[in-house]
PDB file of C-alpha atoms in Angstrom:
ATOM      1  CA  UNK A   1      -2.961  28.540  -9.171  1.00 34.00           C
ATOM      2  CA  UNK A   2      -4.428  28.246  -5.660  1.00 35.00           C
ATOM      3  CA  UNK A   3      -6.470  25.087  -5.272  1.00 41.00           C
ATOM      4  CA  UNK A   4      -9.230  24.996  -2.666  1.00 43.00           C
ATOM      5  CA  UNK A   5     -11.642  22.354  -1.420  1.00 43.00           C
ATOM      6  CA  UNK A   6     -14.377  24.261  -3.252  1.00 40.00           C
ATOM      7  CA  UNK A   7     -12.487  23.808  -6.529  1.00 51.00           C
ATOM      8  CA  UNK A   8     -12.306  20.053  -5.981  1.00 46.00           C
ATOM      9  CA  UNK A   9     -15.959  19.835  -4.943  1.00 49.00           C
ATOM     10  CA  UNK A  10     -17.095  21.818  -7.984  1.00 50.00           C
ATOM     11  CA  UNK A  11     -15.008  19.732 -10.371  1.00 47.00           C
ATOM     12  CA  UNK A  12     -16.223  16.487  -8.799  1.00 48.00           C
ATOM     13  CA  UNK A  13     -19.867  17.445  -9.476  1.00 50.00           C
ATOM     14  CA  UNK A  14     -19.380  18.319 -13.137  1.00 54.00           C
ATOM     15  CA  UNK A  15     -21.997  16.821 -15.411  1.00 62.00           C
ATOM     16  CA  UNK A  16     -20.483  15.289 -18.519  1.00 74.00           C
ATOM     17  CA  UNK A  17     -23.038  15.681 -21.312  1.00 75.00           C
ATOM     18  CA  UNK A  18     -20.916  16.978 -24.148  1.00 80.00           C
ATOM     19  CA  UNK A  19     -22.154  18.373 -27.484  1.00 83.00           C
ATOM     20  CA  UNK A  20     -21.469  16.044 -30.367  1.00 86.00           C
ATOM     21  CA  UNK A  21     -21.249  13.007 -28.091  1.00 88.00           C
ATOM     22  CA  UNK A  22     -21.718   9.665 -29.827  1.00 89.00           C
ATOM     23  CA  UNK A  23     -21.558   7.355 -26.797  1.00 89.00           C
ATOM     24  CA  UNK A  24     -23.616   7.154 -23.630  1.00 89.00           C
ATOM     25  CA  UNK A  25     -21.712   5.388 -20.855  1.00 91.00           C
ATOM     26  CA  UNK A  26     -23.962   3.877 -18.185  1.00 89.00           C
ATOM     27  CA  UNK A  27     -22.484   3.195 -14.751  1.00 90.00           C
ATOM     28  CA  UNK A  28     -24.791   2.230 -11.888  1.00 88.00           C
ATOM     29  CA  UNK A  29     -27.669   4.736 -12.136  1.00 86.00           C
ATOM     30  CA  UNK A  30     -25.696   7.489 -13.870  1.00 88.00           C
ATOM     31  CA  UNK A  31     -25.104   8.256 -17.522  1.00 88.00           C
ATOM     32  CA  UNK A  32     -22.380  10.213 -19.317  1.00 91.00           C
ATOM     33  CA  UNK A  33     -22.661  11.464 -22.906  1.00 90.00           C
ATOM     34  CA  UNK A  34     -19.116  11.523 -24.261  1.00 91.00           C
ATOM     35  CA  UNK A  35     -17.037  11.066 -27.403  1.00 92.00           C
ATOM     36  CA  UNK A  36     -15.786   7.627 -28.365  1.00 91.00           C
ATOM     37  CA  UNK A  37     -12.704   9.019 -30.119  1.00 92.00           C
ATOM     38  CA  UNK A  38     -11.716  11.046 -27.051  1.00 93.00           C
ATOM     39  CA  UNK A  39     -12.086   8.028 -24.764  1.00 94.00           C
ATOM     40  CA  UNK A  40     -10.101   5.874 -27.193  1.00 94.00           C
ATOM     41  CA  UNK A  41      -7.187   8.339 -27.261  1.00 94.00           C
ATOM     42  CA  UNK A  42      -6.730   8.151 -23.488  1.00 95.00           C
ATOM     43  CA  UNK A  43      -7.963   4.681 -22.570  1.00 95.00           C
ATOM     44  CA  UNK A  44      -6.632   1.341 -23.769  1.00 96.00           C
ATOM     45  CA  UNK A  45      -9.822  -0.270 -22.469  1.00 93.00           C
ATOM     46  CA  UNK A  46     -12.091   1.903 -24.620  1.00 93.00           C
ATOM     47  CA  UNK A  47      -9.716   1.727 -27.573  1.00 94.00           C
ATOM     48  CA  UNK A  48      -9.948  -2.065 -27.593  1.00 91.00           C
ATOM     49  CA  UNK A  49     -13.704  -1.907 -27.040  1.00 88.00           C
ATOM     50  CA  UNK A  50     -14.450   0.493 -29.879  1.00 89.00           C
ATOM     51  CA  UNK A  51     -12.122  -1.278 -32.311  1.00 87.00           C
ATOM     52  CA  UNK A  52     -13.529  -4.696 -31.443  1.00 81.00           C
ATOM     53  CA  UNK A  53     -16.902  -6.458 -31.584  1.00 72.00           C
ATOM     54  CA  UNK A  54     -18.684  -3.432 -30.056  1.00 74.00           C
ATOM     55  CA  UNK A  55     -18.323  -1.667 -33.389  1.00 68.00           C
ATOM     56  CA  UNK A  56     -20.880  -4.027 -34.934  1.00 66.00           C
ATOM     57  CA  UNK A  57     -22.951  -4.804 -31.864  1.00 69.00           C
ATOM     58  CA  UNK A  58     -23.422  -1.273 -30.475  1.00 71.00           C
ATOM     59  CA  UNK A  59     -26.952  -0.651 -29.205  1.00 68.00           C
ATOM     60  CA  UNK A  60     -28.625   2.702 -29.692  1.00 72.00           C
ATOM     61  CA  UNK A  61     -29.464   4.575 -26.508  1.00 68.00           C
ATOM     62  CA  UNK A  62     -33.181   4.507 -25.806  1.00 66.00           C
ATOM     63  CA  UNK A  63     -34.800   7.801 -26.759  1.00 63.00           C
ATOM     64  CA  UNK A  64     -31.687   9.114 -28.470  1.00 68.00           C
ATOM     65  CA  UNK A  65     -30.802   7.408 -31.725  1.00 62.00           C
ATOM     66  CA  UNK A  66     -27.565   9.391 -32.080  1.00 69.00           C
ATOM     67  CA  UNK A  67     -25.935   7.714 -29.057  1.00 80.00           C
ATOM     68  CA  UNK A  68     -24.631   4.178 -28.598  1.00 81.00           C
ATOM     69  CA  UNK A  69     -24.675   2.530 -25.187  1.00 79.00           C
ATOM     70  CA  UNK A  70     -21.603   1.392 -23.291  1.00 86.00           C
ATOM     71  CA  UNK A  71     -21.915  -0.402 -19.948  1.00 86.00           C
ATOM     72  CA  UNK A  72     -18.505  -1.165 -18.393  1.00 86.00           C
ATOM     73  CA  UNK A  73     -20.178  -3.242 -15.700  1.00 79.00           C
ATOM     74  CA  UNK A  74     -19.049  -3.199 -12.096  1.00 83.00           C
ATOM     75  CA  UNK A  75     -15.297  -2.744 -12.635  1.00 88.00           C
ATOM     76  CA  UNK A  76     -15.471   0.942 -11.629  1.00 92.00           C
ATOM     77  CA  UNK A  77     -17.849   3.219  -9.737  1.00 93.00           C
ATOM     78  CA  UNK A  78     -19.562   6.416 -10.810  1.00 91.00           C
ATOM     79  CA  UNK A  79     -17.126   8.481  -8.737  1.00 91.00           C
ATOM     80  CA  UNK A  80     -14.125   6.765 -10.315  1.00 94.00           C
ATOM     81  CA  UNK A  81     -15.388   7.287 -13.869  1.00 93.00           C
ATOM     82  CA  UNK A  82     -16.121  10.917 -13.020  1.00 91.00           C
ATOM     83  CA  UNK A  83     -12.443  11.371 -12.102  1.00 92.00           C
ATOM     84  CA  UNK A  84     -11.402   9.911 -15.455  1.00 93.00           C
ATOM     85  CA  UNK A  85     -13.720  12.212 -17.410  1.00 92.00           C
ATOM     86  CA  UNK A  86     -12.583  15.242 -15.408  1.00 89.00           C
ATOM     87  CA  UNK A  87      -8.996  14.360 -16.246  1.00 91.00           C
ATOM     88  CA  UNK A  88      -9.791  13.901 -19.944  1.00 90.00           C
ATOM     89  CA  UNK A  89     -12.101  16.852 -20.490  1.00 86.00           C
ATOM     90  CA  UNK A  90     -10.478  19.396 -18.156  1.00 80.00           C
ATOM     91  CA  UNK A  91      -6.768  19.181 -19.025  1.00 65.00           C
ATOM     92  CA  UNK A  92      -6.175  22.915 -18.627  1.00 57.00           C
ATOM     93  CA  UNK A  93      -6.976  22.685 -14.911  1.00 54.00           C
ATOM     94  CA  UNK A  94      -3.945  20.466 -14.351  1.00 54.00           C
ATOM     95  CA  UNK A  95      -3.396  17.541 -12.007  1.00 57.00           C
ATOM     96  CA  UNK A  96      -3.718  19.659  -8.871  1.00 57.00           C
ATOM     97  CA  UNK A  97      -7.426  20.335  -9.400  1.00 57.00           C
ATOM     98  CA  UNK A  98      -8.567  17.004 -10.829  1.00 74.00           C
ATOM     99  CA  UNK A  99      -6.504  14.990  -8.330  1.00 84.00           C
ATOM    100  CA  UNK A 100      -6.326  15.442  -4.577  1.00 83.00           C
ATOM    101  CA  UNK A 101      -5.604  13.373  -1.467  1.00 85.00           C
ATOM    102  CA  UNK A 102      -9.205  12.244  -1.142  1.00 85.00           C
ATOM    103  CA  UNK A 103      -9.477  10.752  -4.650  1.00 89.00           C
ATOM    104  CA  UNK A 104      -5.986   9.434  -5.449  1.00 92.00           C
ATOM    105  CA  UNK A 105      -6.814   5.794  -4.726  1.00 94.00           C
ATOM    106  CA  UNK A 106     -10.024   5.956  -6.777  1.00 95.00           C
ATOM    107  CA  UNK A 107      -8.058   7.679  -9.544  1.00 94.00           C
ATOM    108  CA  UNK A 108      -5.537   4.849  -9.667  1.00 96.00           C
ATOM    109  CA  UNK A 109      -8.314   2.253  -9.632  1.00 96.00           C
ATOM    110  CA  UNK A 110      -9.932   3.744 -12.734  1.00 96.00           C
ATOM    111  CA  UNK A 111      -6.545   4.371 -14.386  1.00 95.00           C
ATOM    112  CA  UNK A 112      -5.669   0.705 -13.906  1.00 94.00           C
ATOM    113  CA  UNK A 113      -9.078  -0.678 -14.893  1.00 94.00           C
ATOM    114  CA  UNK A 114      -9.388   1.552 -17.980  1.00 94.00           C
ATOM    115  CA  UNK A 115      -5.666   1.398 -18.915  1.00 96.00           C
ATOM    116  CA  UNK A 116      -5.090   5.160 -18.842  1.00 95.00           C
ATOM    117  CA  UNK A 117      -1.330   5.724 -18.863  1.00 94.00           C
ATOM    118  CA  UNK A 118      -1.550   9.530 -18.791  1.00 93.00           C
ATOM    119  CA  UNK A 119      -3.650   9.418 -15.621  1.00 93.00           C
ATOM    120  CA  UNK A 120      -1.237   6.970 -13.993  1.00 93.00           C
ATOM    121  CA  UNK A 121       1.630   9.390 -14.656  1.00 92.00           C
ATOM    122  CA  UNK A 122      -0.414  12.269 -13.234  1.00 91.00           C
ATOM    123  CA  UNK A 123      -1.056  10.212 -10.096  1.00 92.00           C
ATOM    124  CA  UNK A 124       2.687   9.636  -9.694  1.00 91.00           C
ATOM    125  CA  UNK A 125       3.319  13.378  -9.990  1.00 90.00           C
ATOM    126  CA  UNK A 126       0.643  14.145  -7.423  1.00 89.00           C
ATOM    127  CA  UNK A 127       1.976  11.569  -4.960  1.00 88.00           C
ATOM    128  CA  UNK A 128       5.349  13.275  -5.285  1.00 84.00           C
ATOM    129  CA  UNK A 129       3.873  16.497  -3.862  1.00 85.00           C
ATOM    130  CA  UNK A 130       2.309  14.824  -0.810  1.00 84.00           C
ATOM    131  CA  UNK A 131       4.238  14.165   2.385  1.00 81.00           C
ATOM    132  CA  UNK A 132       1.499  12.970   4.726  1.00 86.00           C
ATOM    133  CA  UNK A 133      -0.860  10.968   2.520  1.00 90.00           C
ATOM    134  CA  UNK A 134       0.233   7.593   3.905  1.00 93.00           C
ATOM    135  CA  UNK A 135      -0.034   7.333   7.704  1.00 93.00           C
ATOM    136  CA  UNK A 136       0.097   4.589  10.326  1.00 94.00           C
ATOM    137  CA  UNK A 137      -3.692   4.881  10.490  1.00 94.00           C
ATOM    138  CA  UNK A 138      -4.302   4.118   6.791  1.00 95.00           C
ATOM    139  CA  UNK A 139      -1.230   2.228   5.548  1.00 96.00           C
ATOM    140  CA  UNK A 140      -2.677  -1.262   6.033  1.00 96.00           C
ATOM    141  CA  UNK A 141      -5.946  -0.315   4.325  1.00 96.00           C
ATOM    142  CA  UNK A 142      -4.011   1.196   1.409  1.00 96.00           C
ATOM    143  CA  UNK A 143      -1.838  -1.903   1.050  1.00 97.00           C
ATOM    144  CA  UNK A 144      -4.882  -4.175   1.084  1.00 97.00           C
ATOM    145  CA  UNK A 145      -6.649  -2.038  -1.531  1.00 95.00           C
ATOM    146  CA  UNK A 146      -3.484  -1.943  -3.632  1.00 95.00           C
ATOM    147  CA  UNK A 147      -3.250  -5.725  -3.528  1.00 95.00           C
ATOM    148  CA  UNK A 148      -6.886  -6.300  -4.483  1.00 94.00           C
ATOM    149  CA  UNK A 149      -7.085  -3.588  -7.163  1.00 92.00           C
ATOM    150  CA  UNK A 150      -3.486  -3.893  -8.433  1.00 92.00           C
ATOM    151  CA  UNK A 151      -2.377  -0.326  -7.649  1.00 94.00           C
ATOM    152  CA  UNK A 152       1.425  -0.141  -8.045  1.00 94.00           C
ATOM    153  CA  UNK A 153       1.763   3.611  -7.422  1.00 93.00           C
ATOM    154  CA  UNK A 154      -0.149   3.598  -4.135  1.00 94.00           C
ATOM    155  CA  UNK A 155       1.649   0.435  -3.065  1.00 95.00           C
ATOM    156  CA  UNK A 156       5.069   1.946  -3.814  1.00 94.00           C
ATOM    157  CA  UNK A 157       4.329   4.999  -1.675  1.00 93.00           C
ATOM    158  CA  UNK A 158       3.157   2.795   1.184  1.00 94.00           C
ATOM    159  CA  UNK A 159       6.443   0.864   1.140  1.00 94.00           C
ATOM    160  CA  UNK A 160       8.429   4.080   0.877  1.00 92.00           C
ATOM    161  CA  UNK A 161       6.648   5.295   4.004  1.00 93.00           C
ATOM    162  CA  UNK A 162       7.255   2.024   5.869  1.00 92.00           C
ATOM    163  CA  UNK A 163      10.934   1.823   4.923  1.00 88.00           C
ATOM    164  CA  UNK A 164      11.544   5.199   6.577  1.00 86.00           C
ATOM    165  CA  UNK A 165      10.631   3.882  10.023  1.00 77.00           C
ATOM    166  CA  UNK A 166      13.602   3.881  12.390  1.00 66.00           C
ATOM    167  CA  UNK A 167      12.407   1.410  14.981  1.00 72.00           C
ATOM    168  CA  UNK A 168       9.258   2.544  16.765  1.00 79.00           C
ATOM    169  CA  UNK A 169       6.981   0.546  14.431  1.00 87.00           C
ATOM    170  CA  UNK A 170       9.475  -1.896  12.958  1.00 85.00           C
ATOM    171  CA  UNK A 171       7.778  -5.081  14.120  1.00 88.00           C
ATOM    172  CA  UNK A 172       4.632  -3.863  12.405  1.00 91.00           C
ATOM    173  CA  UNK A 173       6.725  -3.123   9.305  1.00 90.00           C
ATOM    174  CA  UNK A 174       7.946  -6.732   9.374  1.00 89.00           C
ATOM    175  CA  UNK A 175       4.389  -7.980   9.798  1.00 93.00           C
ATOM    176  CA  UNK A 176       3.167  -5.977   6.788  1.00 94.00           C
ATOM    177  CA  UNK A 177       6.224  -6.902   4.714  1.00 92.00           C
ATOM    178  CA  UNK A 178       5.633 -10.589   5.372  1.00 92.00           C
ATOM    179  CA  UNK A 179       1.893 -10.359   4.766  1.00 94.00           C
ATOM    180  CA  UNK A 180       2.240  -8.515   1.459  1.00 94.00           C
ATOM    181  CA  UNK A 181       5.409 -10.194   0.173  1.00 91.00           C
ATOM    182  CA  UNK A 182       7.928  -7.365   0.575  1.00 90.00           C
ATOM    183  CA  UNK A 183      10.802  -9.672   1.514  1.00 85.00           C
ATOM    184  CA  UNK A 184      13.526  -7.045   1.233  1.00 84.00           C
ATOM    185  CA  UNK A 185      12.162  -5.269   4.321  1.00 82.00           C
ATOM    186  CA  UNK A 186      12.759  -8.388   6.425  1.00 78.00           C
ATOM    187  CA  UNK A 187      16.401  -8.567   5.388  1.00 75.00           C
ATOM    188  CA  UNK A 188      19.024  -8.765   8.188  1.00 68.00           C
ATOM    189  CA  UNK A 189      20.307  -5.391   6.987  1.00 69.00           C
ATOM    190  CA  UNK A 190      17.339  -3.870   8.816  1.00 67.00           C
ATOM    191  CA  UNK A 191      18.069  -5.553  12.165  1.00 64.00           C
ATOM    192  CA  UNK A 192      19.473  -2.293  13.511  1.00 67.00           C
ATOM    193  CA  UNK A 193      15.943  -0.882  13.378  1.00 64.00           C
ATOM    194  CA  UNK A 194      14.533  -3.473  15.768  1.00 70.00           C
ATOM    195  CA  UNK A 195      13.291  -2.410  19.199  1.00 73.00           C
ATOM    196  CA  UNK A 196      15.227  -3.668  22.212  1.00 71.00           C
ATOM    197  CA  UNK A 197      12.484  -6.053  23.375  1.00 74.00           C
ATOM    198  CA  UNK A 198      10.604  -7.011  20.171  1.00 77.00           C
ATOM    199  CA  UNK A 199       8.540  -9.691  21.934  1.00 75.00           C
ATOM    200  CA  UNK A 200       6.649  -6.917  23.752  1.00 80.00           C
ATOM    201  CA  UNK A 201       5.315  -5.459  20.502  1.00 85.00           C
ATOM    202  CA  UNK A 202       1.641  -6.397  19.822  1.00 88.00           C
ATOM    203  CA  UNK A 203       2.505  -7.233  16.205  1.00 90.00           C
ATOM    204  CA  UNK A 204       5.198  -9.730  17.213  1.00 86.00           C
ATOM    205  CA  UNK A 205       2.637 -12.516  17.703  1.00 85.00           C
ATOM    206  CA  UNK A 206       1.362 -11.925  14.143  1.00 90.00           C
ATOM    207  CA  UNK A 207       4.728 -12.752  12.581  1.00 88.00           C
ATOM    208  CA  UNK A 208       5.391 -16.224  11.234  1.00 87.00           C
ATOM    209  CA  UNK A 209       7.303 -18.548  13.559  1.00 82.00           C
ATOM    210  CA  UNK A 210      10.260 -18.467  11.173  1.00 83.00           C
ATOM    211  CA  UNK A 211      10.430 -14.682  11.246  1.00 84.00           C
ATOM    212  CA  UNK A 212       9.995 -14.588  15.014  1.00 81.00           C
ATOM    213  CA  UNK A 213      12.938 -16.945  15.455  1.00 78.00           C
ATOM    214  CA  UNK A 214      15.125 -15.023  13.015  1.00 79.00           C
ATOM    215  CA  UNK A 215      14.386 -11.778  14.774  1.00 77.00           C
ATOM    216  CA  UNK A 216      14.879 -13.155  18.271  1.00 76.00           C
ATOM    217  CA  UNK A 217      18.128 -14.892  17.494  1.00 76.00           C
ATOM    218  CA  UNK A 218      19.490 -11.603  16.218  1.00 74.00           C
ATOM    219  CA  UNK A 219      18.305  -9.690  19.262  1.00 71.00           C
ATOM    220  CA  UNK A 220      19.326 -12.271  21.879  1.00 70.00           C
ATOM    221  CA  UNK A 221      22.743 -12.668  20.320  1.00 68.00           C
ATOM    222  CA  UNK A 222      23.166  -8.947  20.854  1.00 67.00           C
ATOM    223  CA  UNK A 223      22.440  -9.514  24.545  1.00 61.00           C
ATOM    224  CA  UNK A 224      24.993 -12.310  24.545  1.00 58.00           C
ATOM    225  CA  UNK A 225      27.689 -10.257  22.833  1.00 55.00           C
ATOM    226  CA  UNK A 226      27.010  -7.334  25.124  1.00 56.00           C
ATOM    227  CA  UNK A 227      27.301  -9.602  28.166  1.00 53.00           C
ATOM    228  CA  UNK A 228      30.523 -11.180  26.952  1.00 50.00           C
ATOM    229  CA  UNK A 229      32.059  -7.800  26.204  1.00 51.00           C
ATOM    230  CA  UNK A 230      31.256  -6.581  29.707  1.00 52.00           C
ATOM    231  CA  UNK A 231      32.579  -9.787  31.251  1.00 49.00           C
ATOM    232  CA  UNK A 232      35.757  -9.733  29.176  1.00 50.00           C
ATOM    233  CA  UNK A 233      36.485  -6.220  30.329  1.00 50.00           C
ATOM    234  CA  UNK A 234      35.890  -7.033  33.984  1.00 47.00           C
ATOM    235  CA  UNK A 235      36.931 -10.657  34.468  1.00 42.00           C
ATOM    236  CA  UNK A 236      39.417 -11.515  31.750  1.00 44.00           C
ATOM    237  CA  UNK A 237      37.182 -13.280  29.294  1.00 43.00           C
ATOM    238  CA  UNK A 238      35.346 -15.939  31.336  1.00 38.00           C
ATOM    239  CA  UNK A 239      32.109 -17.113  29.607  1.00 36.00           C
ATOM    240  CA  UNK A 240      28.911 -15.662  31.072  1.00 36.00           C
ATOM    241  CA  UNK A 241      25.155 -16.184  30.801  1.00 38.00           C
ATOM    242  CA  UNK A 242      22.905 -13.697  29.047  1.00 42.00           C
ATOM    243  CA  UNK A 243      22.965 -11.318  31.982  1.00 40.00           C
ATOM    244  CA  UNK A 244      21.599  -8.436  29.922  1.00 41.00           C
ATOM    245  CA  UNK A 245      18.542 -10.359  28.698  1.00 46.00           C
ATOM    246  CA  UNK A 246      15.148  -9.519  30.236  1.00 47.00           C
ATOM    247  CA  UNK A 247      14.383 -11.214  33.542  1.00 46.00           C
ATOM    248  CA  UNK A 248      11.574 -13.254  31.995  1.00 42.00           C
ATOM    249  CA  UNK A 249      14.072 -14.844  29.617  1.00 47.00           C
ATOM    250  CA  UNK A 250      16.484 -15.684  32.429  1.00 45.00           C
ATOM    251  CA  UNK A 251      13.982 -17.456  34.665  1.00 42.00           C
ATOM    252  CA  UNK A 252      14.944 -20.905  35.917  1.00 37.00           C
ATOM    253  CA  UNK A 253      12.423 -22.825  33.845  1.00 37.00           C
ATOM    254  CA  UNK A 254      11.776 -21.673  30.303  1.00 36.00           C
ATOM    255  CA  UNK A 255       8.628 -23.774  30.129  1.00 36.00           C
ATOM    256  CA  UNK A 256       7.281 -22.042  33.216  1.00 32.00           C
ATOM    257  CA  UNK A 257       7.594 -18.539  31.813  1.00 39.00           C
ATOM    258  CA  UNK A 258       4.849 -16.656  30.033  1.00 39.00           C
ATOM    259  CA  UNK A 259       7.211 -15.751  27.209  1.00 44.00           C
ATOM    260  CA  UNK A 260       6.138 -16.489  23.633  1.00 54.00           C
ATOM    261  CA  UNK A 261       7.219 -19.982  22.514  1.00 59.00           C
ATOM    262  CA  UNK A 262       9.527 -18.547  19.891  1.00 57.00           C
ATOM    263  CA  UNK A 263      11.285 -16.457  22.533  1.00 59.00           C
ATOM    264  CA  UNK A 264      11.843 -19.565  24.626  1.00 62.00           C
ATOM    265  CA  UNK A 265      13.098 -21.432  21.574  1.00 63.00           C
ATOM    266  CA  UNK A 266      15.594 -18.682  20.706  1.00 62.00           C
ATOM    267  CA  UNK A 267      16.973 -18.475  24.235  1.00 62.00           C
ATOM    268  CA  UNK A 268      17.247 -22.242  24.546  1.00 62.00           C
ATOM    269  CA  UNK A 269      18.970 -22.447  21.176  1.00 59.00           C
ATOM    270  CA  UNK A 270      21.587 -19.884  22.147  1.00 55.00           C
ATOM    271  CA  UNK A 271      22.267 -21.408  25.563  1.00 55.00           C
ATOM    272  CA  UNK A 272      22.530 -24.908  24.079  1.00 60.00           C
ATOM    273  CA  UNK A 273      24.879 -23.872  21.284  1.00 55.00           C
ATOM    274  CA  UNK A 274      27.252 -21.654  23.238  1.00 48.00           C
ATOM    275  CA  UNK A 275      30.957 -22.245  22.670  1.00 45.00           C
TER     276      UNK A 275
END
């Protein structure tokens, strides 16, 4: 079935006032007349609510004695609850109509908040069909939202995107990995992805001092090994200075350079501990 923006827009505006409804859900300034049993089948949140104290304390909706009020509070928005109801009440449309790039994050927020396993699985399937959802423009925002709202599916796709980088953005990858606790992406196994002069990357200064030093030692040792290999070939193995290192790192006085302190530390460490 061909899915168009018009399909998504039409679905998003659906009014949920279903015949035989026994519950009126109030979110912000909107109301939805729905079935408690239907909500309970899909949602662990509503299942626990309807089986718990609410059963005895339910308040009748004003002006309609056949409906009981439910107010989830501020844990989800109107738009997010609308996605959930579309998913529940329009199953024949399939994931591709109810879910799209523009509402996936909101869909996972409501799936997490309302404990809707079926919707979480649908989100995973939809993510699997998208190749350009996560970009360098939105990845940090998505990671921050995932952290705050506890969105494992969105988070996993962000890290999958970041792990594919082959060097152009790798310092930024390290910065995000450190900030959001993805330690495996700062493993030495990824050193081959590092740019030649990492200290020139704007995200380098945002790394922790420990990570800066780890990174720089790895990179400067490559300069050293490269220099020694060249010297061994030409002069029979005499020890040499880091002749391949950038000029700023080879200046006479490390303290006088404008190089980041961690760069100076790494160079000084290598020169002091040469054998």
